[in-house]
Amino acid sequence: MARFLKDNGLTLAFFGLFLICIGGQAISGYALQAEDPAGQSRSSGLIAYLADPSFLKGVFSNWQAALLQLLVLIVFSVFLRQRGASHSRKPDDEAGAQHPGPGAPDQVGRPHSWTYANGLSLAFLALFLLAFAAFFFANAASSNADRSRRGEAALNLAQSLVSADLWFQTFQTWQAEFFAMGMFLLLSIYLRQDGSAESKRLTARDDETGAVNE
């Protein structure tokens, strides 16, 4: 068990923080709903609140944005460079110099398939699409519940897809994720964190790329 915790500590720490934060979101969201007279009838308890569209909308809105951010970073870093950033190969590297493409054999001579060679981006694409779909349906249900309480007609799925409310929330989360990643790439050129794999070595020049700590 000690070996397992040591080898997987970073992943376990992040999933632990995730559980703490989503628990905090559920508890605070339920308390906020209980304070609103118009929302008291929407969920009869904390467990029921976990299936409330307003809670699910908040969860999946942030999931889809975070997954999109990582998907874009993974794909863009194949074609684009940023001199000095720890997540970029050197601008003058040839695309295939260190990263052989599909069909290249592995260490035991077996050729890689296209799916294997692009598995990381495909996985994040699938996760993003699932999270965005969940966000869309939760947002539509939440918005129509609000419209019903105001005596307004419900929107169908096509109307919900082009609604200003949906895209205001979507772009609100997307811009935050892209801003955070842009700042990380920029600051990683000039700043260091000793021992972190997300940082260049302390002795690396500002213009060196592809030289994260090993």
GROMACS .gro file of C-alpha atoms in nm, residues 18 28 191:
model
    3
   18PHE     CA    1  -1.175   1.696  -0.665
   28SER     CA    2  -2.300   2.515  -0.058
  191LEU     CA    3   0.991   3.140  -1.381
   0.00000   0.00000   0.00000
